[in-house]
CSV table of C-alpha atoms in Angstrom, one decimal:
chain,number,residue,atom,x,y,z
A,1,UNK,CA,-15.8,-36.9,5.2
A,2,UNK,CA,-14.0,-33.4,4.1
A,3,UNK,CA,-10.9,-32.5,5.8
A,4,UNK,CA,-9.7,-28.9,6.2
A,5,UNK,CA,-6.1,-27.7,6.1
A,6,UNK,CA,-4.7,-24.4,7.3
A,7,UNK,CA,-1.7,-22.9,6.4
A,8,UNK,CA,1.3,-23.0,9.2
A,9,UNK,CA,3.6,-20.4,10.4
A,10,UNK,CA,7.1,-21.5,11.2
A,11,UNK,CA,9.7,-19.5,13.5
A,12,UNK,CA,13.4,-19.5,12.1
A,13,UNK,CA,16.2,-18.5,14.4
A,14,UNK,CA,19.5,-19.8,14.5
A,15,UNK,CA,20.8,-17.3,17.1
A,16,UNK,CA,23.0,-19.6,19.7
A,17,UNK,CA,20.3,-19.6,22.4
A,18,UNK,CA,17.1,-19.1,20.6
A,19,UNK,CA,14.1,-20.5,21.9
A,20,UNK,CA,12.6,-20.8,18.1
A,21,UNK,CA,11.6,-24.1,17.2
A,22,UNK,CA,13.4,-24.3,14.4
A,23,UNK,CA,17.2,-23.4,14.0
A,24,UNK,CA,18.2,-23.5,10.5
A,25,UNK,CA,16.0,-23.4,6.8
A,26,UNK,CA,16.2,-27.0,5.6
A,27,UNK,CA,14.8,-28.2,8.3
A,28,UNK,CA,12.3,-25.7,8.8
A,29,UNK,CA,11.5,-26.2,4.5
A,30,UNK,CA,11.3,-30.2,5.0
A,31,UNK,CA,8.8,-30.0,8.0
A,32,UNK,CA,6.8,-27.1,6.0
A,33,UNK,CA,3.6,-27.7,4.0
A,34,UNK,CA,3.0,-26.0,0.3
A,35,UNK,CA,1.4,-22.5,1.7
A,36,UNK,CA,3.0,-22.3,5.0
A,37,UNK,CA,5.0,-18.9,5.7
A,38,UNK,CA,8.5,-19.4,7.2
A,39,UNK,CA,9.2,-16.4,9.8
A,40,UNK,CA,13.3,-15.7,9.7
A,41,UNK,CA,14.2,-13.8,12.6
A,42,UNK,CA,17.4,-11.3,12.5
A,43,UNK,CA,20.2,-13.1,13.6
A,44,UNK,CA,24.0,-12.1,13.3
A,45,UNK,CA,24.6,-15.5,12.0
A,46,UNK,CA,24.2,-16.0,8.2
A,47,UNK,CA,21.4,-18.5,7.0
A,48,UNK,CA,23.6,-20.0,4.3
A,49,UNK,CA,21.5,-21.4,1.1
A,50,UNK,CA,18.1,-22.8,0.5
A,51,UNK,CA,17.0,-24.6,-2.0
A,52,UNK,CA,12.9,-24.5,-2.1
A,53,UNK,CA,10.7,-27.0,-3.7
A,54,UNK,CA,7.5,-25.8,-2.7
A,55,UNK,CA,5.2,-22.9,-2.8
A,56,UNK,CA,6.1,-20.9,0.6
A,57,UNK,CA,5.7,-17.6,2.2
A,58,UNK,CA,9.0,-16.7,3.4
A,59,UNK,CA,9.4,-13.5,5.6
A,60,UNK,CA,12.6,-11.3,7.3
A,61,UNK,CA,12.5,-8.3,9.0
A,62,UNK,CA,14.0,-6.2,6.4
A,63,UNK,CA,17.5,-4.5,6.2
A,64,UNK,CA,19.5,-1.2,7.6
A,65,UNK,CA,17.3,-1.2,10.5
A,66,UNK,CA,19.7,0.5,12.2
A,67,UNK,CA,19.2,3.6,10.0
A,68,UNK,CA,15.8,4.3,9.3
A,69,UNK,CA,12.5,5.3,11.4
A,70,UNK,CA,10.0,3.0,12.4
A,71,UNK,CA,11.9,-0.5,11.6
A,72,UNK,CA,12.1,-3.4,13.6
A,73,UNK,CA,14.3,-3.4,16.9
A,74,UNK,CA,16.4,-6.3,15.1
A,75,UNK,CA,19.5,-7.7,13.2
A,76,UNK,CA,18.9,-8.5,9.4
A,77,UNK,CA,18.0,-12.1,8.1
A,78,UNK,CA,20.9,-12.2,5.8
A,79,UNK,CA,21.1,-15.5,3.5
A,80,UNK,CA,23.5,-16.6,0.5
A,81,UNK,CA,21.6,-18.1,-2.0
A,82,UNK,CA,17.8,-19.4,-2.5
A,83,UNK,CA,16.9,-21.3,-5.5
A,84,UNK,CA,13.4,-22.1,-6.4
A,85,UNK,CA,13.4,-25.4,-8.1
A,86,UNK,CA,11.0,-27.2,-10.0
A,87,UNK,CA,10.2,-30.7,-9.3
A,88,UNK,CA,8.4,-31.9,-12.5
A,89,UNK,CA,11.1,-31.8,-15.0
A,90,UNK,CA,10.9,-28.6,-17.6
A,91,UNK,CA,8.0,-27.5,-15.8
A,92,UNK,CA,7.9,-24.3,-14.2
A,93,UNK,CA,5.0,-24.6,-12.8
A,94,UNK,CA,5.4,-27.4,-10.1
A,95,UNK,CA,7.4,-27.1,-7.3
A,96,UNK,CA,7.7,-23.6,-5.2
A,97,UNK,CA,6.3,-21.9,-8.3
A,98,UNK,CA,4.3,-18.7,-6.6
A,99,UNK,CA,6.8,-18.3,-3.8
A,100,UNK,CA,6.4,-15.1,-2.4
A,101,UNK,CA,10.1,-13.8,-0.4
A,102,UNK,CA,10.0,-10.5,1.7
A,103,UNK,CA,12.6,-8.5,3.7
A,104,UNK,CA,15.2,-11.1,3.1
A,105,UNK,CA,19.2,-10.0,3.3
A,106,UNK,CA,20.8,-11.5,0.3
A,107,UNK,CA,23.9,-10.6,1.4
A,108,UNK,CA,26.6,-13.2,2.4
A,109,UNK,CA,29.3,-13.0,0.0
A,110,UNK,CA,29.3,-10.8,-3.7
A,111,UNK,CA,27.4,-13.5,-5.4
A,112,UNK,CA,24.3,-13.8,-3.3
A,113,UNK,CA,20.8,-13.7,-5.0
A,114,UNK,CA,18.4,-15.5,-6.1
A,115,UNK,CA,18.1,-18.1,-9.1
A,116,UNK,CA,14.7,-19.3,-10.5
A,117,UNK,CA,13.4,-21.7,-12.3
A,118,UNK,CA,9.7,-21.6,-11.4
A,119,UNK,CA,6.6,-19.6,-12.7
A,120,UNK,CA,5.0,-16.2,-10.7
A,121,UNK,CA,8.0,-16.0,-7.8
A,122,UNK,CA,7.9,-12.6,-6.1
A,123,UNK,CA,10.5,-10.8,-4.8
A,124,UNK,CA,9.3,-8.3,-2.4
A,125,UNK,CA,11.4,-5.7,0.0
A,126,UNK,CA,14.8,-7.8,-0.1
A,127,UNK,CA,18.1,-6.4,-0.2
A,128,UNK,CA,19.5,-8.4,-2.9
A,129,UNK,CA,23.4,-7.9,-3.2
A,130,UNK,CA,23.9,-9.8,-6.5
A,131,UNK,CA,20.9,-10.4,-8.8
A,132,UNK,CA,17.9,-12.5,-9.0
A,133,UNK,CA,18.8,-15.2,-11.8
A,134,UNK,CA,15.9,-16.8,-13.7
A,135,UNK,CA,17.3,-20.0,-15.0
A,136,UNK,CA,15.2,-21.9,-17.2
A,137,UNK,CA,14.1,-20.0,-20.2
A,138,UNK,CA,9.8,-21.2,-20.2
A,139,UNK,CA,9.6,-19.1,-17.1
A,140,UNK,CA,7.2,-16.0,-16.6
A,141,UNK,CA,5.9,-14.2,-14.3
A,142,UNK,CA,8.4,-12.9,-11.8
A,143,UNK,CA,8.2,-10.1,-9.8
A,144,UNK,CA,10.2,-7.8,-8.0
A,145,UNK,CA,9.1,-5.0,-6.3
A,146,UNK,CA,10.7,-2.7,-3.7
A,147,UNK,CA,13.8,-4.0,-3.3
A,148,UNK,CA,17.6,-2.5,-3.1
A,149,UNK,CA,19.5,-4.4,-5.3
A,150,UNK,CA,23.2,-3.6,-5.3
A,151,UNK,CA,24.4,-5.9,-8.5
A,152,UNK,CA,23.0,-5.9,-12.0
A,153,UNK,CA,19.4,-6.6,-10.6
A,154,UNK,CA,18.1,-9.3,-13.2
A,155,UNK,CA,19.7,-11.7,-15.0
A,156,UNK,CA,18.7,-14.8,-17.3
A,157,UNK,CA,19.9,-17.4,-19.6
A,158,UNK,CA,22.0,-16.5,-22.5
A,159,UNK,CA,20.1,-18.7,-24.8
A,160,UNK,CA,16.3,-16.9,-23.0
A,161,UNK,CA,14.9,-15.4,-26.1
A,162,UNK,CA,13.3,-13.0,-23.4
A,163,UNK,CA,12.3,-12.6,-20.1
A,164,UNK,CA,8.1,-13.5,-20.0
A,165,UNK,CA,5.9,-10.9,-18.1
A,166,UNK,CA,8.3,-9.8,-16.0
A,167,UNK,CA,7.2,-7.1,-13.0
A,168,UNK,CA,9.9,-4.8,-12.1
A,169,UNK,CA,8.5,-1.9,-10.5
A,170,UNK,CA,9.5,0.4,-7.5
A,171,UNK,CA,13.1,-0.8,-6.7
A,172,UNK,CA,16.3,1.1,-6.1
A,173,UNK,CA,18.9,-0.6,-9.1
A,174,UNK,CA,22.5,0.8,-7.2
A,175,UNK,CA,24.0,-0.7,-10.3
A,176,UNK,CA,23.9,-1.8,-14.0
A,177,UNK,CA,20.6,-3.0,-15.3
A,178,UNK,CA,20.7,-5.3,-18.4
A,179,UNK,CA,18.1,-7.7,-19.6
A,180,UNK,CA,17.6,-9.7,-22.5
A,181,UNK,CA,16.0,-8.4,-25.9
A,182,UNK,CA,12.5,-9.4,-27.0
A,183,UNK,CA,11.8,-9.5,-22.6
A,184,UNK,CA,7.9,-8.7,-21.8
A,185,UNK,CA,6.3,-7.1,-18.9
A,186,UNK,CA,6.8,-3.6,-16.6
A,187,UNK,CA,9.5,-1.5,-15.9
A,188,UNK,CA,8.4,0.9,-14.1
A,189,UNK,CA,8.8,3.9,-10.9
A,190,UNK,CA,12.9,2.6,-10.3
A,191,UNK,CA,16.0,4.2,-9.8
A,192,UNK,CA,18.7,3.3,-11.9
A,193,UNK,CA,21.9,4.3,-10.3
A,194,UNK,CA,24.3,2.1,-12.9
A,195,UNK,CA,26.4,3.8,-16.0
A,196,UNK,CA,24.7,1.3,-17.8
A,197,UNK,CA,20.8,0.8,-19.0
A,198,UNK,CA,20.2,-1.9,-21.5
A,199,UNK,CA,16.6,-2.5,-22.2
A,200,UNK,CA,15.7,-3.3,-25.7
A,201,UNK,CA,12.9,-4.0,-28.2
A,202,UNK,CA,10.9,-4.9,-24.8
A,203,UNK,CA,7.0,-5.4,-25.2
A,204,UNK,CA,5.7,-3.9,-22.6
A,205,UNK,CA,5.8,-0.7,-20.3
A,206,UNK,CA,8.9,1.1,-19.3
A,207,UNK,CA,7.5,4.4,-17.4
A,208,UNK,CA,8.6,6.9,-14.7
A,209,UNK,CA,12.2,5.7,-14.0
A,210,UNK,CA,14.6,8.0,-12.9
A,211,UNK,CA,18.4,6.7,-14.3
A,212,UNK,CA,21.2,9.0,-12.8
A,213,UNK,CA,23.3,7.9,-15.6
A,214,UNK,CA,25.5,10.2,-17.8
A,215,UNK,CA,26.8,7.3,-20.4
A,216,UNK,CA,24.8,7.7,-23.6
A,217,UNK,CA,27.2,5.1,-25.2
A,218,UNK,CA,26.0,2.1,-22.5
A,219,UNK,CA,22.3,3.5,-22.8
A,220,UNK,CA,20.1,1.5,-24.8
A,221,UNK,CA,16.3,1.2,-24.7
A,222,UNK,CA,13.5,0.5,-27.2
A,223,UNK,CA,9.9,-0.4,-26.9
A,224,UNK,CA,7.7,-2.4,-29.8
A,225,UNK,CA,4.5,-3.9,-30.1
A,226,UNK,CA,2.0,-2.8,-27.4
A,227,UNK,CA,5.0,-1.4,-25.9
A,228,UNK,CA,5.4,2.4,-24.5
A,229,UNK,CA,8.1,4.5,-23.5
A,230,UNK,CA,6.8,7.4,-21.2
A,231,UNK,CA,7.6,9.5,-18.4
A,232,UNK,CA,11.2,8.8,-17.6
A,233,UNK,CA,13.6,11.0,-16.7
A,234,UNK,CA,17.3,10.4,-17.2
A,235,UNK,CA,20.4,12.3,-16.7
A,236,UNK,CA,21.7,13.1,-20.3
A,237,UNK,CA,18.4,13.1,-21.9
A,238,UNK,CA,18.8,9.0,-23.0
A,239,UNK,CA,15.1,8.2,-22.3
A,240,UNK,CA,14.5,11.9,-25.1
A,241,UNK,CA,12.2,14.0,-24.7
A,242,UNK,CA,8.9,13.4,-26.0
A,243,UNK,CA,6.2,11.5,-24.5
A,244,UNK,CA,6.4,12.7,-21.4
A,245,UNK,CA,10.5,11.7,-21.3
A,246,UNK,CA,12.5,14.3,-19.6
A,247,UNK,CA,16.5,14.8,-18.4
A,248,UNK,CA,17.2,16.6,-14.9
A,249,UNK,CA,20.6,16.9,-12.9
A,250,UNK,CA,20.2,14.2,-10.0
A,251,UNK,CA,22.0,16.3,-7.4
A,252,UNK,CA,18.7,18.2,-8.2
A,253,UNK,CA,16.2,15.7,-7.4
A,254,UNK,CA,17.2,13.5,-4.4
A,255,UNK,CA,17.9,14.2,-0.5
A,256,UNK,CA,21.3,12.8,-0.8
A,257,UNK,CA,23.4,10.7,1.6
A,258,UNK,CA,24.7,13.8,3.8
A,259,UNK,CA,21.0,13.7,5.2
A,260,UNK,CA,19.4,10.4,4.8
A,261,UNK,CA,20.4,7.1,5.4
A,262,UNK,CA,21.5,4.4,2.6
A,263,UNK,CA,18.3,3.8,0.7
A,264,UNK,CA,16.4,7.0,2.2
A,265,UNK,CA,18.8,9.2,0.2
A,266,UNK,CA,16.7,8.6,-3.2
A,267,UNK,CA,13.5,10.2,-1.8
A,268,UNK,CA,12.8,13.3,-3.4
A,269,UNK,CA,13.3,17.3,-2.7
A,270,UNK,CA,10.2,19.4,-2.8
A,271,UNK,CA,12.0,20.9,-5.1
A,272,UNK,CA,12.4,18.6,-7.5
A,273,UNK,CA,9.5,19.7,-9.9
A,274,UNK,CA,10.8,17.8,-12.9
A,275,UNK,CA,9.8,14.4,-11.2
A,276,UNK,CA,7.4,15.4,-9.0
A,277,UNK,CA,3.4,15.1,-9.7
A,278,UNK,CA,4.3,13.6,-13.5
A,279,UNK,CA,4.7,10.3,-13.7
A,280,UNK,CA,2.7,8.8,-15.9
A,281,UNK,CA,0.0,7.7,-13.1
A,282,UNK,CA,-0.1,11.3,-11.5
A,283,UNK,CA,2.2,10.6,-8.9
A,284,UNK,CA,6.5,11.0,-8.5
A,285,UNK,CA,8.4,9.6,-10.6
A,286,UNK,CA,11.1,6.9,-9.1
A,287,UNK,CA,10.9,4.3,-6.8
A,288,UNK,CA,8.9,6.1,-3.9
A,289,UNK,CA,5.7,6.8,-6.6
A,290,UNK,CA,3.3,4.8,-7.8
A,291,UNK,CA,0.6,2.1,-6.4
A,292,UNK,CA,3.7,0.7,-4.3
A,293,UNK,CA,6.2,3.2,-3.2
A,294,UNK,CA,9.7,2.2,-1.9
A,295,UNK,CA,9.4,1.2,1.8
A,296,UNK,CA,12.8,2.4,3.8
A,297,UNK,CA,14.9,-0.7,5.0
A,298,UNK,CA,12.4,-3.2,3.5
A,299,UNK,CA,10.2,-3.3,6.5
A,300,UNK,CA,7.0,-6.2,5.3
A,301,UNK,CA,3.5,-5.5,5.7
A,302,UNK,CA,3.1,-7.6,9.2
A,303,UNK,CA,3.2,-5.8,12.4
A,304,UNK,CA,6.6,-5.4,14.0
A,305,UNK,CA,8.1,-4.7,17.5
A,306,UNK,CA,9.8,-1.3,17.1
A,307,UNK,CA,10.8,-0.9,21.3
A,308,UNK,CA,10.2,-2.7,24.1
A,309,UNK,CA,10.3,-0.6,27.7
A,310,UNK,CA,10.1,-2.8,30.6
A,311,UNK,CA,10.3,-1.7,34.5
A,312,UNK,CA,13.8,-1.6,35.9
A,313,UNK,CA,12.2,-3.0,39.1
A,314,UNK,CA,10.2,-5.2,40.2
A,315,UNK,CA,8.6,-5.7,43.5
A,316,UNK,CA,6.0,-8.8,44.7
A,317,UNK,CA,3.1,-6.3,45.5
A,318,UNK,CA,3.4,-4.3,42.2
A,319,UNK,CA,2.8,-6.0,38.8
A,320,UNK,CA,5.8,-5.6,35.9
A,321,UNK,CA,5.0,-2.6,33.7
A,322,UNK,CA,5.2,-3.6,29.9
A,323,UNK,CA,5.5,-1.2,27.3
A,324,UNK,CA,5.4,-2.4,23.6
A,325,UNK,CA,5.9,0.0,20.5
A,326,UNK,CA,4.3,-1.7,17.2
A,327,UNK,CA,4.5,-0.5,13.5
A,328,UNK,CA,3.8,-2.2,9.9
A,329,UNK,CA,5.4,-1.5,6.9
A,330,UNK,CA,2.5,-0.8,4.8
């Protein structure tokens, strides 16, 4: 006889009170199955760390709510650290290898983040206050996409003679960004807000960035092998000025933070034709461009209450008037 199994969605809510069946992650990670998609709910009580040893789905509703259109009416899931363990030693393969994490707050503390040391982990919408540290130096494949990272972004072993395959596409980098030489994959459609950019003799893409920098002493990139260096645009010129490479004023380019709110402030002006329309897929250059634009306050890609209206009376002979505002973040 053949069985069937079906992946399980787990609520997480440790608001005093909640109703959710489960109250805190290690329990909620020991009860889950490889596959199963863990729901954190916004909560003004920090999570605290996690460490996962199987593949999971693990979802928040994204971060400065508060500021932005369209988000969820609710508090951040803010966390301190999550570490994605193997559990076949020196293979990066087992464990929660292919963990997909969205609209998570790493934010408890200055050091929180992430630190892997699995295969094909994606990062997704987090507001990541440290950086996401890949620990073991056979792993490849990670991704990180449309997140607003506050720290150095990415970080790895000393001793890592590269990053492998690495996506980093469509994030907002509110500091330095550093990885290590010989480091394979994407770079591509970010903001760079740090002083310093160190990305060197990568093999791979590094296209349609915008770096707001102005320190050609801590500016350092290079592509080789199938590598290409195209598109960007960068403050002082560091990125040159062939191949599609450009340098604009950023007070030129962005809305700014006297009319937008803390990530919405990197969209661009109308007017901002040196980024606009040229990057090297046709669209803007920077983190809102590109196959997966920058989503303000990290909402995920699952439907979401947005405002709830309920009658202010209620009488036996009348029913009770429910009205329910829904959005997605895709």
């Amino acid at each position: 006889m053949a069985s069937l199994s079906y992946a399980t969605t787990l609520r997480v809510n440790n608001t005093p009170g909640s109703n959710a069946p489960y109250t805190d992650l290690t329990t909620a990670h020991s009860v889950a199955s490889p596959g199963d998609t863990l729901y954190i709910e916004g909560s003004n009580v920090n999570y605290g760390s996690l460490t996962i040893t199987k593949k999971l789905v693990i979802i928040g509703p994204g971060y400065f709510t508060a500021q932005n259109e369209c988000t969820p009416a609710s508090l951040p899931a803010e966390v301190h650290v999550f570490t994605l363990q193997q559990t076949i030693t020196n293979d990066p393969a087992s464990g929660a290898a292919g963990t997909e994490i969205v609209g998570i707050s790493f934010t408890d503390l200055s050091i929180s983040g992430l630190e892997v040391y699995v295969n094909d982990v994606k990062v997704i919408k987090c507001r990541i206050n440290r950086y996401l540290y890949i620990r073991d130096v056979n792993v490849t494949g990670t991704t990180m996409i449309q997140n607003y990272c506050e720290g150095q972004a990415l970080s790895s072993l000393s001793i890592n003679p590269g990053l492998n395959n690495i996506v980093f596409s469509n994030n907002i980098v509110n500091g330095n960004f550093s990885i290590v030489d010989n480091s394979s994959g994407m770079i591509q459609h970010n903001v760079f807000l740090g002083s310093t950019f160190n990305v060197e003799v990568f093999n791979g893409s590094i296209r349609s960035n915008i770096s707001t920098s102005t320190n050609t002493n801590s500016f350092k990139v290079s592509t080789t092998g199938q590598g290409s260096l195209t598109d960007n645009t960068a403050a002082a010129g560091q990125f040159g000025s062939s191949n599609g490479n450009n340098t604009a004023n950023p007070t030129t380019l962005f809305l700014g933070a006297a009319t937008a709110s803390t990530d919405g402030e990197y969209q661009l002006l109308p007017s901002a034709i040196l980024v606009k329309g040229n990057a090297h897929d046709g669209t803007d250059r920077g983190a809102f461009g590109g196959n997966t634009p920058y989503v303000l306050s990290g909402v995920p890609d699952i439907p979401f209450i947005k405002t709830i209206i309920l009658s202010t009376t209620v009488f036996p002979a009348n029913p009770l008037e429910v009205r329910i505002e829904a959005h997605s973040g895709n």
